[in-house]
PDB file of C-alpha atoms and ligand atoms in Angstrom:
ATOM      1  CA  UNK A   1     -33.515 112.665 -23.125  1.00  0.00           C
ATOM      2  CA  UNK A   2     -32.861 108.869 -21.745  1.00  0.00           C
ATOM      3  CA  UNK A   3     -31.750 108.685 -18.083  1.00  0.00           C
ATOM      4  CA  UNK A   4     -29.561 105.299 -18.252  1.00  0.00           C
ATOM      5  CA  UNK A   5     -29.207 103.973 -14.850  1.00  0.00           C
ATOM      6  CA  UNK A   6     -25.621 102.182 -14.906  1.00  0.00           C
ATOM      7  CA  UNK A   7     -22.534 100.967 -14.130  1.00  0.00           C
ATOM      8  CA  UNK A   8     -19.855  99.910 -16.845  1.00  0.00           C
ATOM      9  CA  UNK A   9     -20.668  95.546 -16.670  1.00  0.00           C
ATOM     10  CA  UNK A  10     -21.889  93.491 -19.526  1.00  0.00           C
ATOM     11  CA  UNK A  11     -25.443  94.060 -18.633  1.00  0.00           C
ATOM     12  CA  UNK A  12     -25.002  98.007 -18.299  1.00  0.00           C
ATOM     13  CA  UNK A  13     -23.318  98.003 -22.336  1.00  0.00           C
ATOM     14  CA  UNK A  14     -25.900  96.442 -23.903  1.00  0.00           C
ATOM     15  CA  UNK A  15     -27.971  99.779 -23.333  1.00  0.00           C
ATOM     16  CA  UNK A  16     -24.848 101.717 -24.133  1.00  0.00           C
ATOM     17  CA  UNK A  17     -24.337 100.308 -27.398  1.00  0.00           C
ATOM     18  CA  UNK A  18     -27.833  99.963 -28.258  1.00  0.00           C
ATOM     19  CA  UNK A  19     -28.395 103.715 -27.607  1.00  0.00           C
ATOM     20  CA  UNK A  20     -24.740 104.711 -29.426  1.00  0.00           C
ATOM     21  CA  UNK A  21     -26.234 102.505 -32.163  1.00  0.00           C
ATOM     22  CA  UNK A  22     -29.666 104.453 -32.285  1.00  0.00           C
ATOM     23  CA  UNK A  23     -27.979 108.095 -32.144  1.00  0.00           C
ATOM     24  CA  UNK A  24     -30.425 108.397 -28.861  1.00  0.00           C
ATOM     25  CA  UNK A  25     -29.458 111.330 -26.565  1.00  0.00           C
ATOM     26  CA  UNK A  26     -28.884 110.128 -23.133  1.00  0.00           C
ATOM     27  CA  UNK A  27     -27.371 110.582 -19.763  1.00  0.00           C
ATOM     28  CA  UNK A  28     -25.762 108.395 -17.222  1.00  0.00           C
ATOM     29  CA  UNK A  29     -26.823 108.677 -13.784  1.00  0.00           C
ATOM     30  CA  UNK A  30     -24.656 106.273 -12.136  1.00  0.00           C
ATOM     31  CA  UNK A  31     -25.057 103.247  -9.922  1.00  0.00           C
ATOM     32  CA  UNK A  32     -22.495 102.018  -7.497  1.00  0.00           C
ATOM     33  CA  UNK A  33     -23.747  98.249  -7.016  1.00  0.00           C
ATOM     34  CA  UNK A  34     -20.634  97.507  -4.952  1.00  0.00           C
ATOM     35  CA  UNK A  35     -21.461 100.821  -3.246  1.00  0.00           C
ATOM     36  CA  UNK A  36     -25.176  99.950  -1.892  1.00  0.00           C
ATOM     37  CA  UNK A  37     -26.847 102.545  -4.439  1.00  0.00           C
ATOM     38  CA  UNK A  38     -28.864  99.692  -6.458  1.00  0.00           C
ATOM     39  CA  UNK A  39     -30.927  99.844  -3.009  1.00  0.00           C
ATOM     40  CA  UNK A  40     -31.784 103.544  -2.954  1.00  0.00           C
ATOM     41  CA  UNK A  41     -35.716 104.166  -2.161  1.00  0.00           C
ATOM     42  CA  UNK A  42     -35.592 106.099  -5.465  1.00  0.00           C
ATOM     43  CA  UNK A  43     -33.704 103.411  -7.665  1.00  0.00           C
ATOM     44  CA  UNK A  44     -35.975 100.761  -6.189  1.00  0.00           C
ATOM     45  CA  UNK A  45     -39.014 102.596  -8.010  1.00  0.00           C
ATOM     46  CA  UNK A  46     -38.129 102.020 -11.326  1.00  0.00           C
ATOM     47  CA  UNK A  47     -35.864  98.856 -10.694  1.00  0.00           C
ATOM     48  CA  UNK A  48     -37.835  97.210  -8.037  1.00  0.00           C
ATOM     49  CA  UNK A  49     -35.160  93.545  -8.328  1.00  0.00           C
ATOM     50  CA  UNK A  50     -32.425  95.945  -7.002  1.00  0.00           C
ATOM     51  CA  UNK A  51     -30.476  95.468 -10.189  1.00  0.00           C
ATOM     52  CA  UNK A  52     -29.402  97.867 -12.626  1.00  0.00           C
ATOM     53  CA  UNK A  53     -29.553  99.216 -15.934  1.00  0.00           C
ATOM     54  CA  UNK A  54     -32.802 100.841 -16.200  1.00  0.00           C
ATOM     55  CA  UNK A  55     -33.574 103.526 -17.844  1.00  0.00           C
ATOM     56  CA  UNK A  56     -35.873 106.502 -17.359  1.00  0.00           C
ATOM     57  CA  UNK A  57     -37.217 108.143 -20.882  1.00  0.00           C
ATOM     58  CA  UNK A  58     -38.462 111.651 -20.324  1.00  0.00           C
ATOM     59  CA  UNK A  59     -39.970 112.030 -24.074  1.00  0.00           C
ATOM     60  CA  UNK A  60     -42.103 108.871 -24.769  1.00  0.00           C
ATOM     61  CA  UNK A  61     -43.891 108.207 -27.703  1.00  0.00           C
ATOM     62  CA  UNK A  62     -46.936 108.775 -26.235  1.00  0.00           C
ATOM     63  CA  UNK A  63     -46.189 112.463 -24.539  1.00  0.00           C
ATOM     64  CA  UNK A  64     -46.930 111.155 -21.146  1.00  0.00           C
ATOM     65  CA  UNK A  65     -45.195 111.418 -18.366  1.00  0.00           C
ATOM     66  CA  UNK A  66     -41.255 109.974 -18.118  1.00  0.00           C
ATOM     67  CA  UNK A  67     -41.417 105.899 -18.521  1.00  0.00           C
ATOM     68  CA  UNK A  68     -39.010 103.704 -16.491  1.00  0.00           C
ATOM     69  CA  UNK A  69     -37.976  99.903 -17.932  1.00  0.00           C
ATOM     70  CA  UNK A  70     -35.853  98.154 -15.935  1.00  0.00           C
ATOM     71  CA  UNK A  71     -34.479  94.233 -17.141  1.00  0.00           C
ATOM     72  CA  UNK A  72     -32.014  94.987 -20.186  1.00  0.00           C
ATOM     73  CA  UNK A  73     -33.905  92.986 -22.783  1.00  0.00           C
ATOM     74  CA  UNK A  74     -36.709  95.191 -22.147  1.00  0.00           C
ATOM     75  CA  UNK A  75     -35.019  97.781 -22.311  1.00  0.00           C
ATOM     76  CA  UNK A  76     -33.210  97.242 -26.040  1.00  0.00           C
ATOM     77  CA  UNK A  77     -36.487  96.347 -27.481  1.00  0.00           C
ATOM     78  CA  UNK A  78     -38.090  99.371 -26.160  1.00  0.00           C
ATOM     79  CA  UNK A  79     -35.467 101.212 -27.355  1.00  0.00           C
ATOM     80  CA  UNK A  80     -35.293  99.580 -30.811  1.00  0.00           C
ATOM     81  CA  UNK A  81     -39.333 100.181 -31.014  1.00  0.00           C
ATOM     82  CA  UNK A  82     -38.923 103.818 -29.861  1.00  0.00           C
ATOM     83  CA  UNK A  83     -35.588 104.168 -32.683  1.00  0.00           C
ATOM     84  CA  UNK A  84     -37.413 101.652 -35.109  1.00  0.00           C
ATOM     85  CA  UNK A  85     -33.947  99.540 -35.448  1.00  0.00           C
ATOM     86  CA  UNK A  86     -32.917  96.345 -34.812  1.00  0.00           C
ATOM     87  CA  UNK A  87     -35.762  94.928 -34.297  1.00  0.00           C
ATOM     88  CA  UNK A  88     -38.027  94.182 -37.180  1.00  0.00           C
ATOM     89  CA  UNK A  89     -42.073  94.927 -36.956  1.00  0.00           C
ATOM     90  CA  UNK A  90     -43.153  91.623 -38.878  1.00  0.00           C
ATOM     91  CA  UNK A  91     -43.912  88.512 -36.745  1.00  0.00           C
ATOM     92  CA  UNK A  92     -41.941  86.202 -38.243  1.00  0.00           C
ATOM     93  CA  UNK A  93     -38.774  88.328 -38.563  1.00  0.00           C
ATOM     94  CA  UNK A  94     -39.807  90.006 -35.154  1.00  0.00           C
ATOM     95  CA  UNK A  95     -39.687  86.812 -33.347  1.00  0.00           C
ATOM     96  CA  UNK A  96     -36.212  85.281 -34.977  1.00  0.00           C
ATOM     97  CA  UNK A  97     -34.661  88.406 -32.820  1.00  0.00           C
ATOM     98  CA  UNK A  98     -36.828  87.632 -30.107  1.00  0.00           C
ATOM     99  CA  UNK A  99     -36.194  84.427 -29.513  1.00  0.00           C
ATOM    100  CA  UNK A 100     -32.469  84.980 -29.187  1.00  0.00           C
ATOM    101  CA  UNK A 101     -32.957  87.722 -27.311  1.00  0.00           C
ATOM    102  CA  UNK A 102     -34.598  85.845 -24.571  1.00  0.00           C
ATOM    103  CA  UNK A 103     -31.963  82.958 -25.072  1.00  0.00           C
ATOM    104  CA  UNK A 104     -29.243  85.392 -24.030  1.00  0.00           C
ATOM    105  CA  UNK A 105     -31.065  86.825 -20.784  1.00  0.00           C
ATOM    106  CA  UNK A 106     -32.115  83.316 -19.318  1.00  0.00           C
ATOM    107  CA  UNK A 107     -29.111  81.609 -20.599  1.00  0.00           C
ATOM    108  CA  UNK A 108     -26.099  83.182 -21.547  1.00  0.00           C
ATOM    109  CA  UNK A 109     -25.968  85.911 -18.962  1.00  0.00           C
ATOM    110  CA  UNK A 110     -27.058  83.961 -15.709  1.00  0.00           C
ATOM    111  CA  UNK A 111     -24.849  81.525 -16.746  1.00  0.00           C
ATOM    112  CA  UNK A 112     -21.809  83.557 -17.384  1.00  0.00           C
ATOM    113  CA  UNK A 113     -22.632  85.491 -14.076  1.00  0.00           C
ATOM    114  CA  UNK A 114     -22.764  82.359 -12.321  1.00  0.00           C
ATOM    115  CA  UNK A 115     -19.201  81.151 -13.506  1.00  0.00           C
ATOM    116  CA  UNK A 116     -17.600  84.173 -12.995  1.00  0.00           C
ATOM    117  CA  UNK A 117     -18.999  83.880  -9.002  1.00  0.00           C
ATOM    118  CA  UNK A 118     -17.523  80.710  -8.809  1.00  0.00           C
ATOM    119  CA  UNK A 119     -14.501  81.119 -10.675  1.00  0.00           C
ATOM    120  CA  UNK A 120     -13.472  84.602  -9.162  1.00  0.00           C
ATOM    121  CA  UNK A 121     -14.898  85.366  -6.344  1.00  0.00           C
ATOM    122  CA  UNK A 122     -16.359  82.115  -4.561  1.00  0.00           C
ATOM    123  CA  UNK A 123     -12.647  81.269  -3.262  1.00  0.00           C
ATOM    124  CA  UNK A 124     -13.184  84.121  -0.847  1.00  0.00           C
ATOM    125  CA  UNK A 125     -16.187  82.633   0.764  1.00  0.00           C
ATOM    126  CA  UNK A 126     -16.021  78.761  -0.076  1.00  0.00           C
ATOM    127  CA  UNK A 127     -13.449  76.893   2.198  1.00  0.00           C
ATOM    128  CA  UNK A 128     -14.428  73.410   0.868  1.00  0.00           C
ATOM    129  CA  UNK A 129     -12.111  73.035  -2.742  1.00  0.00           C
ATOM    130  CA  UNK A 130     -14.677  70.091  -3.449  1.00  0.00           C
ATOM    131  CA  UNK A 131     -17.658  72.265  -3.013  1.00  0.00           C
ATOM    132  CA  UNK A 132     -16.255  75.199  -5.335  1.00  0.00           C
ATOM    133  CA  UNK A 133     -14.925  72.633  -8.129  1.00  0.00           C
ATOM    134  CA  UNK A 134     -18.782  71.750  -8.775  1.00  0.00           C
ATOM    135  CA  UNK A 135     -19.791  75.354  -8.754  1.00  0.00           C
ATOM    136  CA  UNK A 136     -17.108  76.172 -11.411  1.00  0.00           C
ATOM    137  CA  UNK A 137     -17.356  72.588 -13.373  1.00  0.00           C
ATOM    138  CA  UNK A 138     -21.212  73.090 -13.502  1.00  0.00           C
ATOM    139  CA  UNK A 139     -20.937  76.789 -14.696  1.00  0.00           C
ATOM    140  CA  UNK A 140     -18.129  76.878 -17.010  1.00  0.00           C
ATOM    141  CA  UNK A 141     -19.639  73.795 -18.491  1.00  0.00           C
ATOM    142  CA  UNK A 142     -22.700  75.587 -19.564  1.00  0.00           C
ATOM    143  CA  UNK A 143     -21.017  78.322 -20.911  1.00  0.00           C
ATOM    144  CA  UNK A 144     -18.860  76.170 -22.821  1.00  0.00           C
ATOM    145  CA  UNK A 145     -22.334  74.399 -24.135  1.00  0.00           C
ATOM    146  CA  UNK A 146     -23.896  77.972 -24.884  1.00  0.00           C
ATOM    147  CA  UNK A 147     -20.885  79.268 -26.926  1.00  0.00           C
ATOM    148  CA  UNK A 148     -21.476  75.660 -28.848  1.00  0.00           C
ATOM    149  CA  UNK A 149     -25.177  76.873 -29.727  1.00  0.00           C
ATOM    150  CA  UNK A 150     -24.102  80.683 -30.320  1.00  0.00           C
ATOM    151  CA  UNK A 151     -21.587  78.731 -32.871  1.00  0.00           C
ATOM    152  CA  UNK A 152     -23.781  76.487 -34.429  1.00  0.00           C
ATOM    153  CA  UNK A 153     -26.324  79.268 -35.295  1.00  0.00           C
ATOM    154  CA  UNK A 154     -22.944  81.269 -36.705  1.00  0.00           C
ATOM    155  CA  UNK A 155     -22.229  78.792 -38.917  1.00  0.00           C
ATOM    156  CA  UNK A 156     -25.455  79.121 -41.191  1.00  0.00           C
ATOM    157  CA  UNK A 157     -26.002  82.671 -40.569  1.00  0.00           C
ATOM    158  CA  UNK A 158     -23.953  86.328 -40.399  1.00  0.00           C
ATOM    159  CA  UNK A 159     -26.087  87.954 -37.473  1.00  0.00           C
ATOM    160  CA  UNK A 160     -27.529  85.825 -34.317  1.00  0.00           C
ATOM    161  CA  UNK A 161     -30.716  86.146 -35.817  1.00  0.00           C
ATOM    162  CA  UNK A 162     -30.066  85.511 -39.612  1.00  0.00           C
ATOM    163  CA  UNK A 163     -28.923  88.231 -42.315  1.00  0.00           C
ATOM    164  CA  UNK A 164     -29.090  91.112 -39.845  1.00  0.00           C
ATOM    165  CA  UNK A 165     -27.676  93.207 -37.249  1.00  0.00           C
ATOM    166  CA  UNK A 166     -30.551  93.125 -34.535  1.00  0.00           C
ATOM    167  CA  UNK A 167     -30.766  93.434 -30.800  1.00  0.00           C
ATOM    168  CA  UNK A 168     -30.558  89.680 -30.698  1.00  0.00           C
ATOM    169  CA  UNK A 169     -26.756  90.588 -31.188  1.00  0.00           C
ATOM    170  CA  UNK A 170     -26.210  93.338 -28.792  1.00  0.00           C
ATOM    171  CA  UNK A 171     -27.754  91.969 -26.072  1.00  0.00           C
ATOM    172  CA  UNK A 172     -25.262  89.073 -26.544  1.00  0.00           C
ATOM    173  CA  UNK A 173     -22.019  90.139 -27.636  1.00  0.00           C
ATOM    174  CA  UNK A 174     -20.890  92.255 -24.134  1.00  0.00           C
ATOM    175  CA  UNK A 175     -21.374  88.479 -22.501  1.00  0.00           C
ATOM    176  CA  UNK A 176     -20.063  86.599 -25.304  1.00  0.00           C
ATOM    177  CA  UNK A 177     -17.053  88.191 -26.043  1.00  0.00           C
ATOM    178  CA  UNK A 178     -16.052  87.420 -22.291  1.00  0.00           C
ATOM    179  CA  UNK A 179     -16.426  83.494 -22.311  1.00  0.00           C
ATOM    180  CA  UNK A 180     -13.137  82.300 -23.173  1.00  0.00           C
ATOM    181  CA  UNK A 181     -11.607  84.161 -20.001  1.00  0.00           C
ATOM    182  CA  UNK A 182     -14.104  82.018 -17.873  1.00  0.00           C
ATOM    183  CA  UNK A 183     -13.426  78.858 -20.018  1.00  0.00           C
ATOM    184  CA  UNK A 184     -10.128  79.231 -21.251  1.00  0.00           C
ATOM    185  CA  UNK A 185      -8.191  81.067 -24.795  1.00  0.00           C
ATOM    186  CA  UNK A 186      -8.408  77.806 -27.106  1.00  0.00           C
ATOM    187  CA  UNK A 187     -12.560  78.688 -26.834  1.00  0.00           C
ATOM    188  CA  UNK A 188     -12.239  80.660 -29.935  1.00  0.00           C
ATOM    189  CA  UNK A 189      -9.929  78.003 -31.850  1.00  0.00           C
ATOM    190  CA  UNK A 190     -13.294  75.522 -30.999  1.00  0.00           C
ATOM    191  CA  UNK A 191     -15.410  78.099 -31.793  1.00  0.00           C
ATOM    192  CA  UNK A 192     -14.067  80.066 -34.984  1.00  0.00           C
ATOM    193  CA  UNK A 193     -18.085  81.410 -36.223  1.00  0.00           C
ATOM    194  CA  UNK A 194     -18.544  82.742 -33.189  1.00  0.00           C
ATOM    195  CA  UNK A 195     -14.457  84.448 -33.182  1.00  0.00           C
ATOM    196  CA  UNK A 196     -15.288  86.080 -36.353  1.00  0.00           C
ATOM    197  CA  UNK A 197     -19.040  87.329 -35.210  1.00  0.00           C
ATOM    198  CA  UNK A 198     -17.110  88.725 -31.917  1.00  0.00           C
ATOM    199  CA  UNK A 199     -14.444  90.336 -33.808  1.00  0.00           C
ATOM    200  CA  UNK A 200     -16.870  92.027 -36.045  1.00  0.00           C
ATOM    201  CA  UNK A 201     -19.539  92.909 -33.567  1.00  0.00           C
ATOM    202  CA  UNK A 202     -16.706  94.375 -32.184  1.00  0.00           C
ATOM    203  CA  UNK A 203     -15.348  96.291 -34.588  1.00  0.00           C
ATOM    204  CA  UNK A 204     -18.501  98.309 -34.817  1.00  0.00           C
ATOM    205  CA  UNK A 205     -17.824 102.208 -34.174  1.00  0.00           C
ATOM    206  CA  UNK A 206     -20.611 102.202 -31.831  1.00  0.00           C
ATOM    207  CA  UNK A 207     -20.325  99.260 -30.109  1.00  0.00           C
ATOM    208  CA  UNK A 208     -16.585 100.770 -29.516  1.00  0.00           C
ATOM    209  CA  UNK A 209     -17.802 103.674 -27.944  1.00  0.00           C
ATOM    210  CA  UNK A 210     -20.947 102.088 -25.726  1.00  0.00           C
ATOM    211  CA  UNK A 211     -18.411  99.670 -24.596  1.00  0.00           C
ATOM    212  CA  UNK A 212     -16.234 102.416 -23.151  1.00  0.00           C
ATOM    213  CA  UNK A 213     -18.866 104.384 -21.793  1.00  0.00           C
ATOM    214  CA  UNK A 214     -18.423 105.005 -17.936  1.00  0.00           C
ATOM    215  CA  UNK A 215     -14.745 102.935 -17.546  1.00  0.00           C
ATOM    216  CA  UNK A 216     -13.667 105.427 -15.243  1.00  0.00           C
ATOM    217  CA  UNK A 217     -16.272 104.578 -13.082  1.00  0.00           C
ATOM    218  CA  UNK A 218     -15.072 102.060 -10.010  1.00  0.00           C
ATOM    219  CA  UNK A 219     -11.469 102.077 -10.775  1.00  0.00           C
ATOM    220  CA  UNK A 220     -10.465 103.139  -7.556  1.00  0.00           C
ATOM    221  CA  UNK A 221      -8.083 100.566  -5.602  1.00  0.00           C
ATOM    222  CA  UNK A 222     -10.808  98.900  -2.866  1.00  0.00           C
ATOM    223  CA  UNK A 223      -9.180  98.283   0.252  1.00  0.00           C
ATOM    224  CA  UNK A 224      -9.409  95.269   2.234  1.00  0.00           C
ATOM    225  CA  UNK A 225     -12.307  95.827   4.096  1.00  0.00           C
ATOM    226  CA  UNK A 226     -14.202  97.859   1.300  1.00  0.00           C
ATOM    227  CA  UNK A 227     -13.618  94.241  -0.531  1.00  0.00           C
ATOM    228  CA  UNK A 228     -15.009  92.725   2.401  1.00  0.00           C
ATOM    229  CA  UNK A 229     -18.530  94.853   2.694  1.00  0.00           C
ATOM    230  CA  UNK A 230     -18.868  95.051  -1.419  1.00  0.00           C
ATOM    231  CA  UNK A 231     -18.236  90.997  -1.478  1.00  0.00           C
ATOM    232  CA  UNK A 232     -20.932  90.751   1.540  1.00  0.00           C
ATOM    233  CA  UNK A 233     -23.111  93.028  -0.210  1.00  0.00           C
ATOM    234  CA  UNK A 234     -23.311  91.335  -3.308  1.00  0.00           C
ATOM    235  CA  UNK A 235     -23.477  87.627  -2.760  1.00  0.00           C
ATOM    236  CA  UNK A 236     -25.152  87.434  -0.001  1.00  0.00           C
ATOM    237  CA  UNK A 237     -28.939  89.167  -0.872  1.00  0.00           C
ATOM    238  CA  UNK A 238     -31.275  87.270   1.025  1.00  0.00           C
ATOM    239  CA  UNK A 239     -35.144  89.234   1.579  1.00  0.00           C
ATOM    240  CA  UNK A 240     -33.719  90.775   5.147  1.00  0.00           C
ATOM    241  CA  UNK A 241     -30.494  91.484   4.280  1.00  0.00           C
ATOM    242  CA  UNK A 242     -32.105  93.787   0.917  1.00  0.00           C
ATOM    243  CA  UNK A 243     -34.436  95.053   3.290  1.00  0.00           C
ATOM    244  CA  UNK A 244     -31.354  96.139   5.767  1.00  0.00           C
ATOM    245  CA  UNK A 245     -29.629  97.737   2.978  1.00  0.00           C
ATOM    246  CA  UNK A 246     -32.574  99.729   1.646  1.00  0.00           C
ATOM    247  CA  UNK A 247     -32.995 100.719   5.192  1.00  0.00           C
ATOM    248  CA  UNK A 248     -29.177 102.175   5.233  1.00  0.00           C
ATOM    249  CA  UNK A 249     -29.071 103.581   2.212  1.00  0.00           C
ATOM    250  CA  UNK A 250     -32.922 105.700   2.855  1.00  0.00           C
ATOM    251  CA  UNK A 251     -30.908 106.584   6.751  1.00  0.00           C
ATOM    252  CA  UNK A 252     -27.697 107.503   4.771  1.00  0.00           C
ATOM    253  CA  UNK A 253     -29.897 110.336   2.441  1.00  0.00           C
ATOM    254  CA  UNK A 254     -28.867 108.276  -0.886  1.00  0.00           C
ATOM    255  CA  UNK A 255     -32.598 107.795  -1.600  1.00  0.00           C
TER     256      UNK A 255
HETATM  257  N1  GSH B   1     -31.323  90.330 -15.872  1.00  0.00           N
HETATM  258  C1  GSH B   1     -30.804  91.607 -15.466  1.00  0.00           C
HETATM  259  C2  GSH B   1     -29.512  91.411 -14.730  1.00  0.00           C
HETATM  260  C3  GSH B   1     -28.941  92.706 -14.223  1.00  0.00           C
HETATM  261  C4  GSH B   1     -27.805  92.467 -13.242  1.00  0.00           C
HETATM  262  O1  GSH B   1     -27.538  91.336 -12.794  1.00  0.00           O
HETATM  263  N2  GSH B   1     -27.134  93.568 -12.890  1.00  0.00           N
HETATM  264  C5  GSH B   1     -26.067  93.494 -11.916  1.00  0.00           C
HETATM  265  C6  GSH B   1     -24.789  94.086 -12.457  1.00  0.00           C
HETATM  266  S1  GSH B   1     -24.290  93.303 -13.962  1.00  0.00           S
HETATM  267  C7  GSH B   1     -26.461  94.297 -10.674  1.00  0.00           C
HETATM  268  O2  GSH B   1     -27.086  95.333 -10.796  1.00  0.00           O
HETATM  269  N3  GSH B   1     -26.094  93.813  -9.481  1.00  0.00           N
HETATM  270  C8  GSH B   1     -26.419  94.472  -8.270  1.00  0.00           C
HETATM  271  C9  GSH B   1     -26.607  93.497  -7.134  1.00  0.00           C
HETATM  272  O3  GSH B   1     -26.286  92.316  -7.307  1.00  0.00           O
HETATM  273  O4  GSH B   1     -27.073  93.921  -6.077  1.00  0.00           O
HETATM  274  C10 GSH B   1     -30.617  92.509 -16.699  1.00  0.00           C
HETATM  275  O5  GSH B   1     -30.167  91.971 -17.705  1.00  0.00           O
HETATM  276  O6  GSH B   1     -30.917  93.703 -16.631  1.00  0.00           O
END
């Protein structure tokens, strides 16, 4: 059994659909990150950036004792060496999904997270219109440049990585599919490879199902002031104010 620690965002699928995809067994032990739970004592062992998913195997290859992998690129090719899918064994074919793998979690995702903040959410913090038009013009720019590479490599090949379905392309699509909300809907008229590898990414069964997984979770109405302390909570981490909220949550028993 795979403990996934989650909450239903982009970076929380990924593990979803990669373990619908696998047939693994697993269970999802929630994690409120507009709550304060990413800073529980306990999450912090086995996701020390106070960042979820992670995951928690209890039957590793090896018989040892339960592994932990935080990061979710880590954790899709651990999970596609522990299923033996999606992700070839052979260097050269090994490293084609590699190297788009990494490409999506320094690129794609920061990037897409970053426009978002500035899109959605910096308007309640930022006063200065000047000061939030570069934070959205620099973001949504580079997303706009990144779905230009994603469609460039879709033009000469089916899959991210060539021929095949690999994790290269479910580590990409829950971000991907996203990008013409945070740029705008004539994205996919530009982009028409990478329309047609969302659409059928998307069409998957499993990716379906890992893509609902945990929807219900944090669909109750915030009020103000909950907005207020989640919004304070999550964009403004410095080193003290992490170490304040692990603090609170050990005090409040939720470690
Ligand atoms: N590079 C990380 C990013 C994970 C990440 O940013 N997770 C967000 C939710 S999508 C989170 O846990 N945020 C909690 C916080 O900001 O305190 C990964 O891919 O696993």
């Amino acid at each position: 059994m795979i403990d996934v620690h989650y909450w239903p965002t982009p970076n929380g699928w990924k593990v979803t659909i990669m373990l619908e995809e696998c047939g693994l067994s697993y269970r999802i032990v929630p994690v409120d990150i507009g709550g304060g739970d990413q800073f529980r004592p306990e999450f912090l062992r086995i996701s020390p950036n106070n960042r979820m998913p992670a995951i928690v195997d209890h039957e590793p290859a090896d018989g040892g004792a339960p592994l932990s992998v935080f990061e979710s690129g880590a954790i899709l090719e651990y999970l596609a060496d522990k299923s033996g899918r999606f992700l070839p064994v052979a260097a050269r074919e090994r490293f084609r999904v590699l190297q788009w793998v990494h490409w999506q979690m320094a690129n794609l995702g920061p990037m897409m997270g970053n426009a978002n903040h500035f899109k959605n959410y910096a308007k309640n913090i930022v006063d200065d219109p000047v000061k939030l038009e570069y934070g959205v013009r620099r973001f949504v720019g580079e997303v706009d440049r990144l779905a230009g590479v994603m469609d460039a490599q879709l033009s000469a090949n089916t899959y991210l990585a060539g021929d095949d379905y690999s994790i290269a392309d479910i580590v990409t699509w829950p971000w991907a599919m996203l990008a013409a909300r945070l740029v705008d809907e004539t994205l996919w008229e530009k982009f028409p490879h990478l329309k047609r590898w969302i659409d059928a990414v998307g069409a998957r069964p499993a990716v379906e199902r890992g893509r609902r997984v945990g929807s219900e979770l944090g669909k109750r109405e915030l009020t103000e002031a909950e907005e207020r302390a989640r919004r304070e909570l999550l964009f403004n981490q410095t080193s003290d104010k992490v170490r304040v909220a692990r603090e609170q949550a050990a005090r409040a028993g939720r470690g």
